[in-house]
C-alpha cells in the first residue's frame, strides 16, 4: 500500500467532529503521497459510521477483531495495528490527539521502537519528514525532523477544519482477525460505567470561572448564582483545586479541561499560560480582576477592574431586576 | 504482596507565568528568570505512591533523567514522602528525545531492581509539562515488559495487582491489571499534600544516587521552538466598580444570554 493508515474510534464520546478533522488531516497526507486513506477500527458501530468516514476521504475500512477483545485495550489495539502495518506497509500511521489516540500510537511506536510525534498541527512527508507540534498544552510550537521509515503521529484536537472529500470508489470493508498475546490482554477495560448525559463544563455555552481571587470555597456561591442565571457552569483555576476549594473536574487549563464556550467569565484569575490554553478557544472572554495589568485582563475582550465580590452580586442582581421588569 | 515497592518518574521543567520566552537559538525556553517545577500529573503520581505505601507498607523511589539541578525536584518529592532518590545525569544542556529517555529510564530501573528487588508499581505522569510527548512511560514499560495504562484517575491495590480507573467524557473505564504494573497518572487522582517542615529537613539529609547513561539517541530532532502568533486585542473596559453591572448585563443581553 502506498497510503495512510488512520485509527478511527467513535467510542470516545463527542467524537464525530474530532474524527472528521482527523480524517481531513489524513486525506491531506494521503494526497501528499498520492495514496489511499485506510481506516483501521475496532469500533463495532463502524457500519453506521462508514458513510460519514467515506465522505471525509476514507477509501477503505479495515475492521479488526479478536475473540478475547470485547472492549478497549491500548496494548491490544496497538498489536493489531502493528500487524496491519506489516501487512499493508503504509506510508504513515495517524490517530487523533485524544487519550486513546496518543496512547495507542505510543504503544505502536514502542513495539516498533520507532519515533512517535504527538499533537501535530501539520506533517510533511519527506526525507527526513517534518512536523510541527504543540508543546505546553498549546502555548508553544515545535518543529521537528524525524528519521524513520514509518511516521507515527497524533494530530492535536481541533487543529484543522473538517472538509468533505468524496472518494470516487465505493467504500470497501476488509475484516481482519488479529492475534494477541497474553500481555496485551492484561490492559483491556474490564468494566465501565456510563454517566448520565447532561450539561458538562465542556458543553456549556457559558462558564463562570473563579481563581485564587475568589478567596475561599464559600466565595464560589456568588459565581454559582450567576452561572445559574445564565444557564452556565462554574469552572476554576488550578490555584483553586490546589487549595481544595473545588474538585479537579472543574479545572480549566493545560492539566484540566479545554473548553470553548460562547462566553467565559474569568473572575480573580491572573491568566497564567497554563490556564489560558484551556480557555483561549472561548468565543468571548470577560475578565473581572482588581489588577488592570493581569494577563487575563489584557487578553480578554471585555474587563471589569474591580473586586469580584462587589461586581458579581451586582450583575446577578441586575439580571434579576431586568427579568422582573 | 509484601512491602510495596513503587518507583515514580518525574521531569524537571521551567515554570513560566504569563508568557514563555524562547532562547535566541530557538532551541529552548529561556529559563534564566524562571523557577522550576514538575508536571502536576507527576506531583499527583508521587502522592498516589505515598498513599499506597502508607496503606500497604512500602517505599517510594523517585527517578529522573536531567541536569544535576533536577536534585531540586527529587528533594521536593522526598519532602512529601519519597525515601530513595535517583538521578540519571544528562549534562548535555538539552532534553533527550523520548526514545533515549525511555532507554535511560528502563536501564536504570533494571539496575536498581537487580540490586534490591523488583518494583510492584511504576508511575509516570500522563504527559510531561513541557514537551508533552505522551509516550515516555509507555516506552519505558514496554522495554521492561510491564503492562501500562495511561490517563489514569484512580489506583487501588488488590490481591495480585491493581484496579485503575480512567474518566472519559461518557463515564468511567476500569482496568484490572495484574502486577507488577505501570500507570500514567493524571492530575485530579488526588490532592497532593504540601511538604511539612519535618519532611523538608528529612529530605535534605537523603543522598541522591547518580547514574550515568550511554543509551543511543532516538530519531526525533528539534528544529526550532516558537510562540504561535498572537492576535493583538484591545480590551474593552466596562467599568471599575459594581456600577459596571449595567454594562455587563447589556453585553449579556446583546449575546442573547439573558
Ligand atoms: C505544568 C503546569 C500545568 C498547569 N496547569 C494548570 C491548569 O490546568 N489550570 C490552571 O488554572 N493553572 C494551571 N497551572 C498553574 C498556573 O501556572 C497558575 O499558577 C494558576 O493558573 C494561577 O491561578 P489563579 O489565576 O487563580 O491565581 P493567581 O495567579 O494567584 O491570580 C489571582 C488573581 O486574582 C486577582 N484577584 C485577587 N483578589 C481579587 C478580587 N477580590 N477580585 C478580583 N480579582 C482578584 C489577582 O489580581 C490575580 O490576578 C499549571 C502550572 C504548571 C507549571
Ligand atoms: N527526563 C525524564 N525523567 C524522568 N521521567 C520522565 C522524563 N521525561 C518524561 N518522564 C516521565 O514520562 C512521563 C511522560 O512524558 P512524555 O512522554 O515526555 O510526555 C512524564 O510525566 C514523566 O513521568
PDB file of N, CA and C in Angstrom, chain A residues 7-98:
ATOM      1  N   UNK A   7      -6.260   5.520  12.579  1.00  0.00           N
ATOM      2  CA  UNK A   7      -7.055   4.853  13.614  1.00  0.00           C
ATOM      3  C   UNK A   7      -8.316   5.675  13.850  1.00  0.00           C
ATOM      4  N   UNK A   8      -9.469   5.064  13.619  1.00  0.00           N
ATOM      5  CA  UNK A   8     -10.729   5.767  13.818  1.00  0.00           C
ATOM      6  C   UNK A   8     -11.510   5.062  14.917  1.00  0.00           C
ATOM      7  N   UNK A   9     -12.046   5.855  15.838  1.00  0.00           N
ATOM      8  CA  UNK A   9     -12.689   5.294  17.020  1.00  0.00           C
ATOM      9  C   UNK A   9     -13.767   6.258  17.468  1.00  0.00           C
ATOM     10  N   UNK A  10     -15.004   5.832  17.407  1.00  0.00           N
ATOM     11  CA  UNK A  10     -16.088   6.741  17.792  1.00  0.00           C
ATOM     12  C   UNK A  10     -16.469   6.574  19.253  1.00  0.00           C
ATOM     13  N   UNK A  11     -15.755   5.697  19.971  1.00  0.00           N
ATOM     14  CA  UNK A  11     -16.217   5.354  21.323  1.00  0.00           C
ATOM     15  C   UNK A  11     -15.862   6.398  22.363  1.00  0.00           C
ATOM     16  N   UNK A  12     -14.861   7.227  22.092  1.00  0.00           N
ATOM     17  CA  UNK A  12     -14.652   8.362  22.976  1.00  0.00           C
ATOM     18  C   UNK A  12     -15.749   9.346  22.599  1.00  0.00           C
ATOM     19  N   UNK A  13     -16.647   9.632  23.536  1.00  0.00           N
ATOM     20  CA  UNK A  13     -17.856  10.387  23.218  1.00  0.00           C
ATOM     21  C   UNK A  13     -17.530  11.691  22.512  1.00  0.00           C
ATOM     22  N   UNK A  14     -18.521  12.244  21.838  1.00  0.00           N
ATOM     23  CA  UNK A  14     -18.381  13.550  21.210  1.00  0.00           C
ATOM     24  C   UNK A  14     -17.371  13.493  20.072  1.00  0.00           C
ATOM     25  N   UNK A  15     -17.302  12.344  19.402  1.00  0.00           N
ATOM     26  CA  UNK A  15     -16.159  12.126  18.530  1.00  0.00           C
ATOM     27  C   UNK A  15     -16.384  12.514  17.074  1.00  0.00           C
ATOM     28  N   UNK A  16     -17.617  12.736  16.647  1.00  0.00           N
ATOM     29  CA  UNK A  16     -17.862  12.927  15.214  1.00  0.00           C
ATOM     30  C   UNK A  16     -17.001  14.046  14.629  1.00  0.00           C
ATOM     31  N   UNK A  17     -17.030  15.203  15.294  1.00  0.00           N
ATOM     32  CA  UNK A  17     -16.289  16.341  14.784  1.00  0.00           C
ATOM     33  C   UNK A  17     -14.784  16.060  14.797  1.00  0.00           C
ATOM     34  N   UNK A  18     -14.320  15.492  15.905  1.00  0.00           N
ATOM     35  CA  UNK A  18     -12.889  15.169  16.016  1.00  0.00           C
ATOM     36  C   UNK A  18     -12.463  14.177  14.945  1.00  0.00           C
ATOM     37  N   UNK A  19     -13.309  13.186  14.688  1.00  0.00           N
ATOM     38  CA  UNK A  19     -12.973  12.195  13.665  1.00  0.00           C
ATOM     39  C   UNK A  19     -12.905  12.867  12.297  1.00  0.00           C
ATOM     40  N   UNK A  20     -13.892  13.724  12.001  1.00  0.00           N
ATOM     41  CA  UNK A  20     -13.889  14.378  10.690  1.00  0.00           C
ATOM     42  C   UNK A  20     -12.645  15.244  10.501  1.00  0.00           C
ATOM     43  N   UNK A  21     -12.213  15.902  11.575  1.00  0.00           N
ATOM     44  CA  UNK A  21     -10.991  16.716  11.489  1.00  0.00           C
ATOM     45  C   UNK A  21      -9.770  15.826  11.254  1.00  0.00           C
ATOM     46  N   UNK A  22      -9.721  14.723  11.994  1.00  0.00           N
ATOM     47  CA  UNK A  22      -8.601  13.789  11.827  1.00  0.00           C
ATOM     48  C   UNK A  22      -8.559  13.258  10.390  1.00  0.00           C
ATOM     49  N   UNK A  23      -9.739  12.890   9.863  1.00  0.00           N
ATOM     50  CA  UNK A  23      -9.792  12.339   8.508  1.00  0.00           C
ATOM     51  C   UNK A  23      -9.368  13.390   7.477  1.00  0.00           C
ATOM     52  N   UNK A  24      -9.663  14.657   7.777  1.00  0.00           N
ATOM     53  CA  UNK A  24      -9.232  15.735   6.880  1.00  0.00           C
ATOM     54  C   UNK A  24      -7.700  15.803   6.842  1.00  0.00           C
ATOM     55  N   UNK A  25      -7.068  15.717   8.012  1.00  0.00           N
ATOM     56  CA  UNK A  25      -5.596  15.641   8.057  1.00  0.00           C
ATOM     57  C   UNK A  25      -5.113  14.426   7.263  1.00  0.00           C
ATOM     58  N   UNK A  26      -5.798  13.305   7.466  1.00  0.00           N
ATOM     59  CA  UNK A  26      -5.403  12.056   6.814  1.00  0.00           C
ATOM     60  C   UNK A  26      -5.496  12.163   5.301  1.00  0.00           C
ATOM     61  N   UNK A  27      -6.592  12.767   4.832  1.00  0.00           N
ATOM     62  CA  UNK A  27      -6.791  12.928   3.383  1.00  0.00           C
ATOM     63  C   UNK A  27      -5.673  13.807   2.803  1.00  0.00           C
ATOM     64  N   UNK A  28      -5.322  14.883   3.522  1.00  0.00           N
ATOM     65  CA  UNK A  28      -4.236  15.765   3.073  1.00  0.00           C
ATOM     66  C   UNK A  28      -2.937  14.997   2.920  1.00  0.00           C
ATOM     67  N   UNK A  29      -2.630  14.182   3.936  1.00  0.00           N
ATOM     68  CA  UNK A  29      -1.398  13.393   3.895  1.00  0.00           C
ATOM     69  C   UNK A  29      -1.444  12.397   2.745  1.00  0.00           C
ATOM     70  N   UNK A  30      -2.595  11.743   2.584  1.00  0.00           N
ATOM     71  CA  UNK A  30      -2.743  10.749   1.510  1.00  0.00           C
ATOM     72  C   UNK A  30      -2.518  11.427   0.160  1.00  0.00           C
ATOM     73  N   UNK A  31      -3.056  12.646   0.015  1.00  0.00           N
ATOM     74  CA  UNK A  31      -2.847  13.372  -1.246  1.00  0.00           C
ATOM     75  C   UNK A  31      -1.371  13.703  -1.449  1.00  0.00           C
ATOM     76  N   UNK A  32      -0.696  14.071  -0.327  1.00  0.00           N
ATOM     77  CA  UNK A  32       0.751  14.362  -0.400  1.00  0.00           C
ATOM     78  C   UNK A  32       1.537  13.197  -0.987  1.00  0.00           C
ATOM     79  N   UNK A  33       1.122  11.974  -0.654  1.00  0.00           N
ATOM     80  CA  UNK A  33       1.890  10.803  -1.103  1.00  0.00           C
ATOM     81  C   UNK A  33       1.181  10.088  -2.262  1.00  0.00           C
ATOM     82  N   UNK A  34       0.132  10.732  -2.803  1.00  0.00           N
ATOM     83  CA  UNK A  34      -0.621  10.125  -3.899  1.00  0.00           C
ATOM     84  C   UNK A  34      -1.139   8.750  -3.533  1.00  0.00           C
ATOM     85  N   UNK A  35      -1.610   8.611  -2.304  1.00  0.00           N
ATOM     86  CA  UNK A  35      -2.018   7.286  -1.846  1.00  0.00           C
ATOM     87  C   UNK A  35      -3.446   7.264  -1.359  1.00  0.00           C
ATOM     88  N   UNK A  36      -3.822   6.128  -0.805  1.00  0.00           N
ATOM     89  CA  UNK A  36      -5.172   5.974  -0.278  1.00  0.00           C
ATOM     90  C   UNK A  36      -5.193   6.307   1.210  1.00  0.00           C
ATOM     91  N   UNK A  37      -6.405   6.504   1.722  1.00  0.00           N
ATOM     92  CA  UNK A  37      -6.591   6.694   3.166  1.00  0.00           C
ATOM     93  C   UNK A  37      -7.400   5.500   3.663  1.00  0.00           C
ATOM     94  N   UNK A  38      -6.756   4.682   4.496  1.00  0.00           N
ATOM     95  CA  UNK A  38      -7.414   3.484   5.009  1.00  0.00           C
ATOM     96  C   UNK A  38      -7.670   3.622   6.499  1.00  0.00           C
ATOM     97  N   UNK A  39      -8.908   3.384   6.921  1.00  0.00           N
ATOM     98  CA  UNK A  39      -9.248   3.459   8.335  1.00  0.00           C
ATOM     99  C   UNK A  39      -9.042   2.089   8.975  1.00  0.00           C
ATOM    100  N   UNK A  40      -8.318   2.054  10.110  1.00  0.00           N
ATOM    101  CA  UNK A  40      -8.327   0.842  10.935  1.00  0.00           C
ATOM    102  C   UNK A  40      -9.244   1.133  12.100  1.00  0.00           C
ATOM    103  N   UNK A  41     -10.106   0.177  12.421  1.00  0.00           N
ATOM    104  CA  UNK A  41     -11.021   0.437  13.520  1.00  0.00           C
ATOM    105  C   UNK A  41     -11.376  -0.845  14.272  1.00  0.00           C
ATOM    106  N   UNK A  42     -11.646  -0.650  15.557  1.00  0.00           N
ATOM    107  CA  UNK A  42     -12.142  -1.734  16.407  1.00  0.00           C
ATOM    108  C   UNK A  42     -13.581  -1.399  16.796  1.00  0.00           C
ATOM    109  N   UNK A  43     -14.100  -0.355  16.188  1.00  0.00           N
ATOM    110  CA  UNK A  43     -15.358   0.245  16.589  1.00  0.00           C
ATOM    111  C   UNK A  43     -16.526  -0.571  16.062  1.00  0.00           C
ATOM    112  N   UNK A  44     -17.302  -1.232  16.938  1.00  0.00           N
ATOM    113  CA  UNK A  44     -18.390  -2.083  16.454  1.00  0.00           C
ATOM    114  C   UNK A  44     -19.463  -1.294  15.702  1.00  0.00           C
ATOM    115  N   UNK A  45     -19.476   0.031  15.843  1.00  0.00           N
ATOM    116  CA  UNK A  45     -20.507   0.820  15.164  1.00  0.00           C
ATOM    117  C   UNK A  45     -20.086   1.249  13.755  1.00  0.00           C
ATOM    118  N   UNK A  46     -18.986   0.638  13.259  1.00  0.00           N
ATOM    119  CA  UNK A  46     -18.426   1.134  12.005  1.00  0.00           C
ATOM    120  C   UNK A  46     -19.410   1.101  10.835  1.00  0.00           C
ATOM    121  N   UNK A  47     -20.343   0.122  10.853  1.00  0.00           N
ATOM    122  CA  UNK A  47     -21.280   0.050   9.713  1.00  0.00           C
ATOM    123  C   UNK A  47     -22.154   1.303   9.664  1.00  0.00           C
ATOM    124  N   UNK A  48     -22.572   1.798  10.839  1.00  0.00           N
ATOM    125  CA  UNK A  48     -23.394   3.009  10.876  1.00  0.00           C
ATOM    126  C   UNK A  48     -22.590   4.242  10.462  1.00  0.00           C
ATOM    127  N   UNK A  49     -21.291   4.211  10.740  1.00  0.00           N
ATOM    128  CA  UNK A  49     -20.495   5.425  10.607  1.00  0.00           C
ATOM    129  C   UNK A  49     -19.737   5.493   9.291  1.00  0.00           C
ATOM    130  N   UNK A  50     -19.672   4.341   8.592  1.00  0.00           N
ATOM    131  CA  UNK A  50     -18.819   4.249   7.400  1.00  0.00           C
ATOM    132  C   UNK A  50     -19.101   5.352   6.382  1.00  0.00           C
ATOM    133  N   UNK A  51     -20.385   5.661   6.175  1.00  0.00           N
ATOM    134  CA  UNK A  51     -20.730   6.651   5.158  1.00  0.00           C
ATOM    135  C   UNK A  51     -20.103   8.009   5.493  1.00  0.00           C
ATOM    136  N   UNK A  52     -20.170   8.382   6.770  1.00  0.00           N
ATOM    137  CA  UNK A  52     -19.592   9.655   7.206  1.00  0.00           C
ATOM    138  C   UNK A  52     -18.084   9.669   7.027  1.00  0.00           C
ATOM    139  N   UNK A  53     -17.442   8.545   7.333  1.00  0.00           N
ATOM    140  CA  UNK A  53     -15.981   8.478   7.177  1.00  0.00           C
ATOM    141  C   UNK A  53     -15.611   8.606   5.700  1.00  0.00           C
ATOM    142  N   UNK A  54     -16.409   7.917   4.881  1.00  0.00           N
ATOM    143  CA  UNK A  54     -16.160   7.951   3.439  1.00  0.00           C
ATOM    144  C   UNK A  54     -16.265   9.384   2.909  1.00  0.00           C
ATOM    145  N   UNK A  55     -17.284  10.095   3.363  1.00  0.00           N
ATOM    146  CA  UNK A  55     -17.463  11.491   2.933  1.00  0.00           C
ATOM    147  C   UNK A  55     -16.281  12.364   3.295  1.00  0.00           C
ATOM    148  N   UNK A  56     -15.525  11.944   4.304  1.00  0.00           N
ATOM    149  CA  UNK A  56     -14.358  12.734   4.717  1.00  0.00           C
ATOM    150  C   UNK A  56     -13.058  12.118   4.227  1.00  0.00           C
ATOM    151  N   UNK A  57     -13.151  11.250   3.204  1.00  0.00           N
ATOM    152  CA  UNK A  57     -11.942  10.874   2.484  1.00  0.00           C
ATOM    153  C   UNK A  57     -11.435   9.462   2.681  1.00  0.00           C
ATOM    154  N   UNK A  58     -12.150   8.647   3.487  1.00  0.00           N
ATOM    155  CA  UNK A  58     -11.665   7.277   3.700  1.00  0.00           C
ATOM    156  C   UNK A  58     -11.980   6.413   2.470  1.00  0.00           C
ATOM    157  N   UNK A  59     -10.975   5.672   1.980  1.00  0.00           N
ATOM    158  CA  UNK A  59     -11.154   4.831   0.799  1.00  0.00           C
ATOM    159  C   UNK A  59     -11.500   3.400   1.160  1.00  0.00           C
ATOM    160  N   UNK A  60     -11.098   2.978   2.356  1.00  0.00           N
ATOM    161  CA  UNK A  60     -11.254   1.567   2.721  1.00  0.00           C
ATOM    162  C   UNK A  60     -11.272   1.464   4.240  1.00  0.00           C
ATOM    163  N   UNK A  61     -12.061   0.530   4.752  1.00  0.00           N
ATOM    164  CA  UNK A  61     -12.110   0.329   6.205  1.00  0.00           C
ATOM    165  C   UNK A  61     -11.562  -1.054   6.531  1.00  0.00           C
ATOM    166  N   UNK A  62     -10.670  -1.119   7.483  1.00  0.00           N
ATOM    167  CA  UNK A  62     -10.185  -2.405   7.983  1.00  0.00           C
ATOM    168  C   UNK A  62     -10.708  -2.573   9.408  1.00  0.00           C
ATOM    169  N   UNK A  63     -11.604  -3.551   9.552  1.00  0.00           N
ATOM    170  CA  UNK A  63     -12.216  -3.796  10.855  1.00  0.00           C
ATOM    171  C   UNK A  63     -11.471  -4.935  11.545  1.00  0.00           C
ATOM    172  N   UNK A  64     -10.909  -4.640  12.722  1.00  0.00           N
ATOM    173  CA  UNK A  64     -10.043  -5.594  13.417  1.00  0.00           C
ATOM    174  C   UNK A  64     -10.797  -6.239  14.574  1.00  0.00           C
ATOM    175  N   UNK A  65     -10.732  -7.551  14.661  1.00  0.00           N
ATOM    176  CA  UNK A  65     -11.389  -8.232  15.785  1.00  0.00           C
ATOM    177  C   UNK A  65     -10.492  -9.329  16.346  1.00  0.00           C
ATOM    178  N   UNK A  66     -10.813  -9.698  17.579  1.00  0.00           N
ATOM    179  CA  UNK A  66     -10.191 -10.856  18.221  1.00  0.00           C
ATOM    180  C   UNK A  66     -11.179 -11.327  19.268  1.00  0.00           C
ATOM    181  N   UNK A  67     -11.367 -12.655  19.357  1.00  0.00           N
ATOM    182  CA  UNK A  67     -12.436 -13.170  20.219  1.00  0.00           C
ATOM    183  C   UNK A  67     -12.235 -12.793  21.687  1.00  0.00           C
ATOM    184  N   UNK A  68     -10.999 -12.566  22.120  1.00  0.00           N
ATOM    185  CA  UNK A  68     -10.809 -12.229  23.540  1.00  0.00           C
ATOM    186  C   UNK A  68     -10.803 -10.721  23.774  1.00  0.00           C
ATOM    187  N   UNK A  69     -11.177  -9.946  22.755  1.00  0.00           N
ATOM    188  CA  UNK A  69     -11.154  -8.486  22.893  1.00  0.00           C
ATOM    189  C   UNK A  69     -12.573  -7.939  22.790  1.00  0.00           C
ATOM    190  N   UNK A  70     -13.186  -7.660  23.968  1.00  0.00           N
ATOM    191  CA  UNK A  70     -14.563  -7.160  23.969  1.00  0.00           C
ATOM    192  C   UNK A  70     -14.611  -5.639  24.116  1.00  0.00           C
ATOM    193  N   UNK A  71     -13.527  -5.050  24.542  1.00  0.00           N
ATOM    194  CA  UNK A  71     -13.556  -3.611  24.823  1.00  0.00           C
ATOM    195  C   UNK A  71     -12.168  -3.043  24.529  1.00  0.00           C
ATOM    196  N   UNK A  72     -12.034  -1.755  24.784  1.00  0.00           N
ATOM    197  CA  UNK A  72     -10.768  -1.065  24.510  1.00  0.00           C
ATOM    198  C   UNK A  72      -9.610  -1.631  25.322  1.00  0.00           C
ATOM    199  N   UNK A  73      -8.471  -1.767  24.686  1.00  0.00           N
ATOM    200  CA  UNK A  73      -7.234  -2.121  25.378  1.00  0.00           C
ATOM    201  C   UNK A  73      -6.081  -1.522  24.594  1.00  0.00           C
ATOM    202  N   UNK A  74      -5.312  -0.620  25.183  1.00  0.00           N
ATOM    203  CA  UNK A  74      -4.282   0.091  24.417  1.00  0.00           C
ATOM    204  C   UNK A  74      -3.241  -0.835  23.799  1.00  0.00           C
ATOM    205  N   UNK A  75      -2.786  -1.815  24.567  1.00  0.00           N
ATOM    206  CA  UNK A  75      -1.739  -2.683  24.030  1.00  0.00           C
ATOM    207  C   UNK A  75      -2.298  -3.634  22.977  1.00  0.00           C
ATOM    208  N   UNK A  76      -3.551  -4.082  23.194  1.00  0.00           N
ATOM    209  CA  UNK A  76      -4.186  -4.964  22.221  1.00  0.00           C
ATOM    210  C   UNK A  76      -4.410  -4.224  20.898  1.00  0.00           C
ATOM    211  N   UNK A  77      -4.934  -3.021  20.983  1.00  0.00           N
ATOM    212  CA  UNK A  77      -5.171  -2.252  19.759  1.00  0.00           C
ATOM    213  C   UNK A  77      -3.846  -2.010  19.032  1.00  0.00           C
ATOM    214  N   UNK A  78      -2.807  -1.709  19.806  1.00  0.00           N
ATOM    215  CA  UNK A  78      -1.501  -1.437  19.189  1.00  0.00           C
ATOM    216  C   UNK A  78      -0.966  -2.683  18.488  1.00  0.00           C
ATOM    217  N   UNK A  79      -1.112  -3.839  19.135  1.00  0.00           N
ATOM    218  CA  UNK A  79      -0.641  -5.081  18.484  1.00  0.00           C
ATOM    219  C   UNK A  79      -1.378  -5.309  17.173  1.00  0.00           C
ATOM    220  N   UNK A  80      -2.688  -5.060  17.177  1.00  0.00           N
ATOM    221  CA  UNK A  80      -3.477  -5.222  15.954  1.00  0.00           C
ATOM    222  C   UNK A  80      -2.988  -4.284  14.862  1.00  0.00           C
ATOM    223  N   UNK A  81      -2.761  -3.036  15.223  1.00  0.00           N
ATOM    224  CA  UNK A  81      -2.331  -2.056  14.223  1.00  0.00           C
ATOM    225  C   UNK A  81      -0.946  -2.404  13.681  1.00  0.00           C
ATOM    226  N   UNK A  82      -0.071  -2.902  14.557  1.00  0.00           N
ATOM    227  CA  UNK A  82       1.269  -3.304  14.092  1.00  0.00           C
ATOM    228  C   UNK A  82       1.149  -4.438  13.072  1.00  0.00           C
ATOM    229  N   UNK A  83       0.218  -5.377  13.330  1.00  0.00           N
ATOM    230  CA  UNK A  83       0.026  -6.483  12.369  1.00  0.00           C
ATOM    231  C   UNK A  83      -0.472  -5.969  11.016  1.00  0.00           C
ATOM    232  N   UNK A  84      -1.421  -5.033  11.048  1.00  0.00           N
ATOM    233  CA  UNK A  84      -1.934  -4.474   9.790  1.00  0.00           C
ATOM    234  C   UNK A  84      -0.816  -3.698   9.076  1.00  0.00           C
ATOM    235  N   UNK A  85       0.003  -3.013   9.869  1.00  0.00           N
ATOM    236  CA  UNK A  85       1.094  -2.226   9.306  1.00  0.00           C
ATOM    237  C   UNK A  85       2.070  -3.105   8.537  1.00  0.00           C
ATOM    238  N   UNK A  86       2.404  -4.274   9.096  1.00  0.00           N
ATOM    239  CA  UNK A  86       3.360  -5.113   8.367  1.00  0.00           C
ATOM    240  C   UNK A  86       2.687  -5.778   7.159  1.00  0.00           C
ATOM    241  N   UNK A  87       1.353  -5.896   7.219  1.00  0.00           N
ATOM    242  CA  UNK A  87       0.622  -6.475   6.094  1.00  0.00           C
ATOM    243  C   UNK A  87       0.517  -5.491   4.927  1.00  0.00           C
ATOM    244  N   UNK A  88       0.138  -4.254   5.229  1.00  0.00           N
ATOM    245  CA  UNK A  88      -0.169  -3.320   4.131  1.00  0.00           C
ATOM    246  C   UNK A  88       0.926  -2.280   3.891  1.00  0.00           C
ATOM    247  N   UNK A  89       1.908  -2.210   4.770  1.00  0.00           N
ATOM    248  CA  UNK A  89       3.037  -1.284   4.635  1.00  0.00           C
ATOM    249  C   UNK A  89       2.620   0.141   4.260  1.00  0.00           C
ATOM    250  N   UNK A  90       1.950   0.829   5.180  1.00  0.00           N
ATOM    251  CA  UNK A  90       1.522   2.193   4.886  1.00  0.00           C
ATOM    252  C   UNK A  90       2.712   3.166   4.909  1.00  0.00           C
ATOM    253  N   UNK A  91       2.472   4.386   4.423  1.00  0.00           N
ATOM    254  CA  UNK A  91       3.495   5.432   4.468  1.00  0.00           C
ATOM    255  C   UNK A  91       3.554   6.054   5.864  1.00  0.00           C
ATOM    256  N   UNK A  92       2.388   6.115   6.525  1.00  0.00           N
ATOM    257  CA  UNK A  92       2.330   6.685   7.873  1.00  0.00           C
ATOM    258  C   UNK A  92       1.120   6.133   8.606  1.00  0.00           C
ATOM    259  N   UNK A  93       1.195   6.149   9.945  1.00  0.00           N
ATOM    260  CA  UNK A  93       0.061   5.754  10.777  1.00  0.00           C
ATOM    261  C   UNK A  93      -0.322   6.949  11.627  1.00  0.00           C
ATOM    262  N   UNK A  94      -1.606   7.314  11.605  1.00  0.00           N
ATOM    263  CA  UNK A  94      -2.022   8.507  12.338  1.00  0.00           C
ATOM    264  C   UNK A  94      -3.241   8.224  13.216  1.00  0.00           C
ATOM    265  N   UNK A  95      -3.406   9.082  14.220  1.00  0.00           N
ATOM    266  CA  UNK A  95      -4.562   8.967  15.112  1.00  0.00           C
ATOM    267  C   UNK A  95      -4.876  10.355  15.632  1.00  0.00           C
ATOM    268  N   UNK A  96      -5.972  10.470  16.367  1.00  0.00           N
ATOM    269  CA  UNK A  96      -6.292  11.790  16.889  1.00  0.00           C
ATOM    270  C   UNK A  96      -5.651  11.972  18.263  1.00  0.00           C
ATOM    271  N   UNK A  97      -5.419  13.231  18.628  1.00  0.00           N
ATOM    272  CA  UNK A  97      -4.702  13.550  19.861  1.00  0.00           C
ATOM    273  C   UNK A  97      -5.604  13.472  21.081  1.00  0.00           C
ATOM    274  N   UNK A  98      -6.271  12.351  21.237  1.00  0.00           N
ATOM    275  CA  UNK A  98      -7.124  12.100  22.402  1.00  0.00           C
ATOM    276  C   UNK A  98      -6.374  11.163  23.332  1.00  0.00           C
TER     277      UNK A  98
END
